Amino acid sequence: MKIQESAENYLETILILKNKKGMVRSIDIANELNFSKPSVSIAMKNLRENGYIEVSSKGFIELAEPGREIAERIYERHTFISEWLSDIGVDPKVAAEDACRMEHIISAESFEAIKKYVKSHQ
């Protein structure tokens, strides 16, 4: 299922924050992404209604299985592409920025082929 890039970014951010802090609230996401609380609130409502996240009665956000799968896929792409670009001489800041754009548009087939190629040449 194809979801919007912004939703992928939110899911990836939830995964990263959960790994860093253990618990995630909307305010944490707003602070991490420098977005307004109302914008994050609307996004969380949409993600919850589409079954990507669950929100506890105390406001803690958890990734539902479909959301976790997307978040992990995007995060793997981001880290791999960012490290690869850095390894071939791209400034780490530029590599991270480029990886952030590339992670959303690259096909699964192309990503797997690049990953296989890079790993076989290390």
PDB file of N, CA, C and O in Angstrom, residues 71-107:
ATOM      1  N   ALA A  71       7.631   2.158   8.828  1.00  0.00           N
ATOM      2  CA  ALA A  71       8.671   2.917   9.535  1.00  0.00           C
ATOM      3  C   ALA A  71      10.023   2.216   9.446  1.00  0.00           C
ATOM      4  O   ALA A  71      11.046   2.859   9.179  1.00  0.00           O
ATOM      5  N   GLU A  72      10.034   0.912   9.664  1.00  0.00           N
ATOM      6  CA  GLU A  72      11.289   0.166   9.609  1.00  0.00           C
ATOM      7  C   GLU A  72      11.871   0.141   8.205  1.00  0.00           C
ATOM      8  O   GLU A  72      13.086   0.246   8.032  1.00  0.00           O
ATOM      9  N   ARG A  73      11.014   0.021   7.190  1.00  0.00           N
ATOM     10  CA  ARG A  73      11.484   0.027   5.804  1.00  0.00           C
ATOM     11  C   ARG A  73      12.106   1.381   5.461  1.00  0.00           C
ATOM     12  O   ARG A  73      13.209   1.449   4.900  1.00  0.00           O
ATOM     13  N   ILE A  74      11.432   2.460   5.815  1.00  0.00           N
ATOM     14  CA  ILE A  74      11.931   3.804   5.508  1.00  0.00           C
ATOM     15  C   ILE A  74      13.212   4.083   6.284  1.00  0.00           C
ATOM     16  O   ILE A  74      14.178   4.626   5.735  1.00  0.00           O
ATOM     17  N   TYR A  75      13.258   3.690   7.552  1.00  0.00           N
ATOM     18  CA  TYR A  75      14.444   3.924   8.372  1.00  0.00           C
ATOM     19  C   TYR A  75      15.648   3.137   7.835  1.00  0.00           C
ATOM     20  O   TYR A  75      16.758   3.664   7.777  1.00  0.00           O
ATOM     21  N   GLU A  76      15.419   1.900   7.408  1.00  0.00           N
ATOM     22  CA  GLU A  76      16.513   1.113   6.832  1.00  0.00           C
ATOM     23  C   GLU A  76      17.044   1.798   5.582  1.00  0.00           C
ATOM     24  O   GLU A  76      18.261   1.921   5.397  1.00  0.00           O
ATOM     25  N   ARG A  77      16.148   2.250   4.725  1.00  0.00           N
ATOM     26  CA  ARG A  77      16.573   2.934   3.504  1.00  0.00           C
ATOM     27  C   ARG A  77      17.377   4.184   3.843  1.00  0.00           C
ATOM     28  O   ARG A  77      18.420   4.447   3.259  1.00  0.00           O
ATOM     29  N   HIS A  78      16.853   4.962   4.796  1.00  0.00           N
ATOM     30  CA  HIS A  78      17.512   6.211   5.171  1.00  0.00           C
ATOM     31  C   HIS A  78      18.928   5.957   5.676  1.00  0.00           C
ATOM     32  O   HIS A  78      19.884   6.588   5.215  1.00  0.00           O
ATOM     33  N   THR A  79      19.070   5.045   6.623  1.00  0.00           N
ATOM     34  CA  THR A  79      20.390   4.805   7.205  1.00  0.00           C
ATOM     35  C   THR A  79      21.346   4.217   6.175  1.00  0.00           C
ATOM     36  O   THR A  79      22.501   4.637   6.096  1.00  0.00           O
ATOM     37  N   PHE A  80      20.871   3.268   5.391  1.00  0.00           N
ATOM     38  CA  PHE A  80      21.740   2.650   4.389  1.00  0.00           C
ATOM     39  C   PHE A  80      22.206   3.664   3.355  1.00  0.00           C
ATOM     40  O   PHE A  80      23.407   3.764   3.059  1.00  0.00           O
ATOM     41  N   ILE A  81      21.276   4.407   2.779  1.00  0.00           N
ATOM     42  CA  ILE A  81      21.616   5.374   1.732  1.00  0.00           C
ATOM     43  C   ILE A  81      22.513   6.467   2.291  1.00  0.00           C
ATOM     44  O   ILE A  81      23.504   6.859   1.664  1.00  0.00           O
ATOM     45  N   SER A  82      22.214   6.967   3.472  1.00  0.00           N
ATOM     46  CA  SER A  82      23.016   8.010   4.099  1.00  0.00           C
ATOM     47  C   SER A  82      24.452   7.538   4.340  1.00  0.00           C
ATOM     48  O   SER A  82      25.420   8.239   4.008  1.00  0.00           O
ATOM     49  N   GLU A  83      24.604   6.344   4.882  1.00  0.00           N
ATOM     50  CA  GLU A  83      25.947   5.796   5.134  1.00  0.00           C
ATOM     51  C   GLU A  83      26.691   5.551   3.825  1.00  0.00           C
ATOM     52  O   GLU A  83      27.892   5.841   3.717  1.00  0.00           O
ATOM     53  N   TRP A  84      25.987   5.009   2.836  1.00  0.00           N
ATOM     54  CA  TRP A  84      26.610   4.727   1.545  1.00  0.00           C
ATOM     55  C   TRP A  84      27.115   6.019   0.894  1.00  0.00           C
ATOM     56  O   TRP A  84      28.249   6.086   0.416  1.00  0.00           O
ATOM     57  N   LEU A  85      26.278   7.049   0.889  1.00  0.00           N
ATOM     58  CA  LEU A  85      26.690   8.317   0.293  1.00  0.00           C
ATOM     59  C   LEU A  85      27.888   8.904   1.041  1.00  0.00           C
ATOM     60  O   LEU A  85      28.831   9.409   0.418  1.00  0.00           O
ATOM     61  N   SER A  86      27.873   8.820   2.355  1.00  0.00           N
ATOM     62  CA  SER A  86      29.021   9.297   3.147  1.00  0.00           C
ATOM     63  C   SER A  86      30.278   8.509   2.814  1.00  0.00           C
ATOM     64  O   SER A  86      31.365   9.082   2.674  1.00  0.00           O
ATOM     65  N   ASP A  87      30.120   7.182   2.677  1.00  0.00           N
ATOM     66  CA  ASP A  87      31.259   6.316   2.368  1.00  0.00           C
ATOM     67  C   ASP A  87      31.905   6.647   1.019  1.00  0.00           C
ATOM     68  O   ASP A  87      33.106   6.450   0.839  1.00  0.00           O
ATOM     69  N   ILE A  88      31.123   7.149   0.072  1.00  0.00           N
ATOM     70  CA  ILE A  88      31.682   7.468  -1.245  1.00  0.00           C
ATOM     71  C   ILE A  88      32.090   8.941  -1.356  1.00  0.00           C
ATOM     72  O   ILE A  88      32.387   9.430  -2.445  1.00  0.00           O
ATOM     73  N   GLY A  89      32.112   9.635  -0.201  1.00  0.00           N
ATOM     74  CA  GLY A  89      32.677  10.979  -0.176  1.00  0.00           C
ATOM     75  C   GLY A  89      31.716  12.138  -0.070  1.00  0.00           C
ATOM     76  O   GLY A  89      32.138  13.295  -0.074  1.00  0.00           O
ATOM     77  N   VAL A  90      30.418  11.870   0.036  1.00  0.00           N
ATOM     78  CA  VAL A  90      29.453  12.958   0.183  1.00  0.00           C
ATOM     79  C   VAL A  90      29.502  13.444   1.634  1.00  0.00           C
ATOM     80  O   VAL A  90      29.587  12.646   2.561  1.00  0.00           O
ATOM     81  N   ASP A  91      29.466  14.754   1.804  1.00  0.00           N
ATOM     82  CA  ASP A  91      29.436  15.332   3.142  1.00  0.00           C
ATOM     83  C   ASP A  91      28.282  14.692   3.935  1.00  0.00           C
ATOM     84  O   ASP A  91      27.171  14.556   3.400  1.00  0.00           O
ATOM     85  N   PRO A  92      28.521  14.269   5.178  1.00  0.00           N
ATOM     86  CA  PRO A  92      27.485  13.572   5.944  1.00  0.00           C
ATOM     87  C   PRO A  92      26.158  14.327   6.069  1.00  0.00           C
ATOM     88  O   PRO A  92      25.092  13.718   6.016  1.00  0.00           O
ATOM     89  N   LYS A  93      26.208  15.653   6.181  1.00  0.00           N
ATOM     90  CA  LYS A  93      24.973  16.433   6.273  1.00  0.00           C
ATOM     91  C   LYS A  93      24.191  16.366   4.958  1.00  0.00           C
ATOM     92  O   LYS A  93      22.986  16.162   4.946  1.00  0.00           O
ATOM     93  N   VAL A  94      24.894  16.512   3.862  1.00  0.00           N
ATOM     94  CA  VAL A  94      24.276  16.423   2.531  1.00  0.00           C
ATOM     95  C   VAL A  94      23.756  15.009   2.307  1.00  0.00           C
ATOM     96  O   VAL A  94      22.652  14.814   1.790  1.00  0.00           O
ATOM     97  N   ALA A  95      24.542  14.014   2.698  1.00  0.00           N
ATOM     98  CA  ALA A  95      24.140  12.611   2.536  1.00  0.00           C
ATOM     99  C   ALA A  95      22.835  12.333   3.275  1.00  0.00           C
ATOM    100  O   ALA A  95      21.932  11.673   2.739  1.00  0.00           O
ATOM    101  N   ALA A  96      22.726  12.842   4.496  1.00  0.00           N
ATOM    102  CA  ALA A  96      21.502  12.631   5.284  1.00  0.00           C
ATOM    103  C   ALA A  96      20.310  13.323   4.628  1.00  0.00           C
ATOM    104  O   ALA A  96      19.205  12.758   4.565  1.00  0.00           O
ATOM    105  N   GLU A  97      20.515  14.538   4.135  1.00  0.00           N
ATOM    106  CA  GLU A  97      19.431  15.273   3.465  1.00  0.00           C
ATOM    107  C   GLU A  97      18.992  14.561   2.184  1.00  0.00           C
ATOM    108  O   GLU A  97      17.797  14.434   1.917  1.00  0.00           O
ATOM    109  N   ASP A  98      19.966  14.116   1.393  1.00  0.00           N
ATOM    110  CA  ASP A  98      19.635  13.411   0.154  1.00  0.00           C
ATOM    111  C   ASP A  98      18.940  12.087   0.449  1.00  0.00           C
ATOM    112  O   ASP A  98      17.972  11.726  -0.226  1.00  0.00           O
ATOM    113  N   ALA A  99      19.435  11.368   1.450  1.00  0.00           N
ATOM    114  CA  ALA A  99      18.826  10.087   1.830  1.00  0.00           C
ATOM    115  C   ALA A  99      17.375  10.295   2.240  1.00  0.00           C
ATOM    116  O   ALA A  99      16.513   9.467   1.926  1.00  0.00           O
ATOM    117  N   CYS A 100      17.097  11.405   2.892  1.00  0.00           N
ATOM    118  CA  CYS A 100      15.732  11.701   3.341  1.00  0.00           C
ATOM    119  C   CYS A 100      14.771  11.828   2.153  1.00  0.00           C
ATOM    120  O   CYS A 100      13.610  11.451   2.257  1.00  0.00           O
ATOM    121  N   ARG A 101      15.266  12.340   1.048  1.00  0.00           N
ATOM    122  CA  ARG A 101      14.422  12.447  -0.147  1.00  0.00           C
ATOM    123  C   ARG A 101      14.375  11.120  -0.906  1.00  0.00           C
ATOM    124  O   ARG A 101      13.321  10.673  -1.349  1.00  0.00           O
ATOM    125  N   MET A 102      15.531  10.489  -1.047  1.00  0.00           N
ATOM    126  CA  MET A 102      15.631   9.260  -1.844  1.00  0.00           C
ATOM    127  C   MET A 102      14.869   8.094  -1.219  1.00  0.00           C
ATOM    128  O   MET A 102      14.323   7.255  -1.939  1.00  0.00           O
ATOM    129  N   GLU A 103      14.822   8.031   0.098  1.00  0.00           N
ATOM    130  CA  GLU A 103      14.198   6.891   0.796  1.00  0.00           C
ATOM    131  C   GLU A 103      12.734   6.707   0.422  1.00  0.00           C
ATOM    132  O   GLU A 103      12.202   5.614   0.532  1.00  0.00           O
ATOM    133  N   HIS A 104      12.098   7.766  -0.016  1.00  0.00           N
ATOM    134  CA  HIS A 104      10.665   7.707  -0.326  1.00  0.00           C
ATOM    135  C   HIS A 104      10.362   7.344  -1.775  1.00  0.00           C
ATOM    136  O   HIS A 104       9.278   6.851  -2.066  1.00  0.00           O
ATOM    137  N   ILE A 105      11.309   7.602  -2.659  1.00  0.00           N
ATOM    138  CA  ILE A 105      10.998   7.422  -4.080  1.00  0.00           C
ATOM    139  C   ILE A 105      11.620   6.190  -4.709  1.00  0.00           C
ATOM    140  O   ILE A 105      11.158   5.738  -5.739  1.00  0.00           O
ATOM    141  N   ILE A 106      12.652   5.652  -4.080  1.00  0.00           N
ATOM    142  CA  ILE A 106      13.322   4.501  -4.669  1.00  0.00           C
ATOM    143  C   ILE A 106      12.434   3.263  -4.567  1.00  0.00           C
ATOM    144  O   ILE A 106      11.776   3.048  -3.552  1.00  0.00           O
ATOM    145  N   SER A 107      12.394   2.478  -5.630  1.00  0.00           N
ATOM    146  CA  SER A 107      11.593   1.251  -5.605  1.00  0.00           C
ATOM    147  C   SER A 107      12.271   0.202  -4.736  1.00  0.00           C
ATOM    148  O   SER A 107      13.491   0.257  -4.507  1.00  0.00           O
TER     149      SER A 107
END
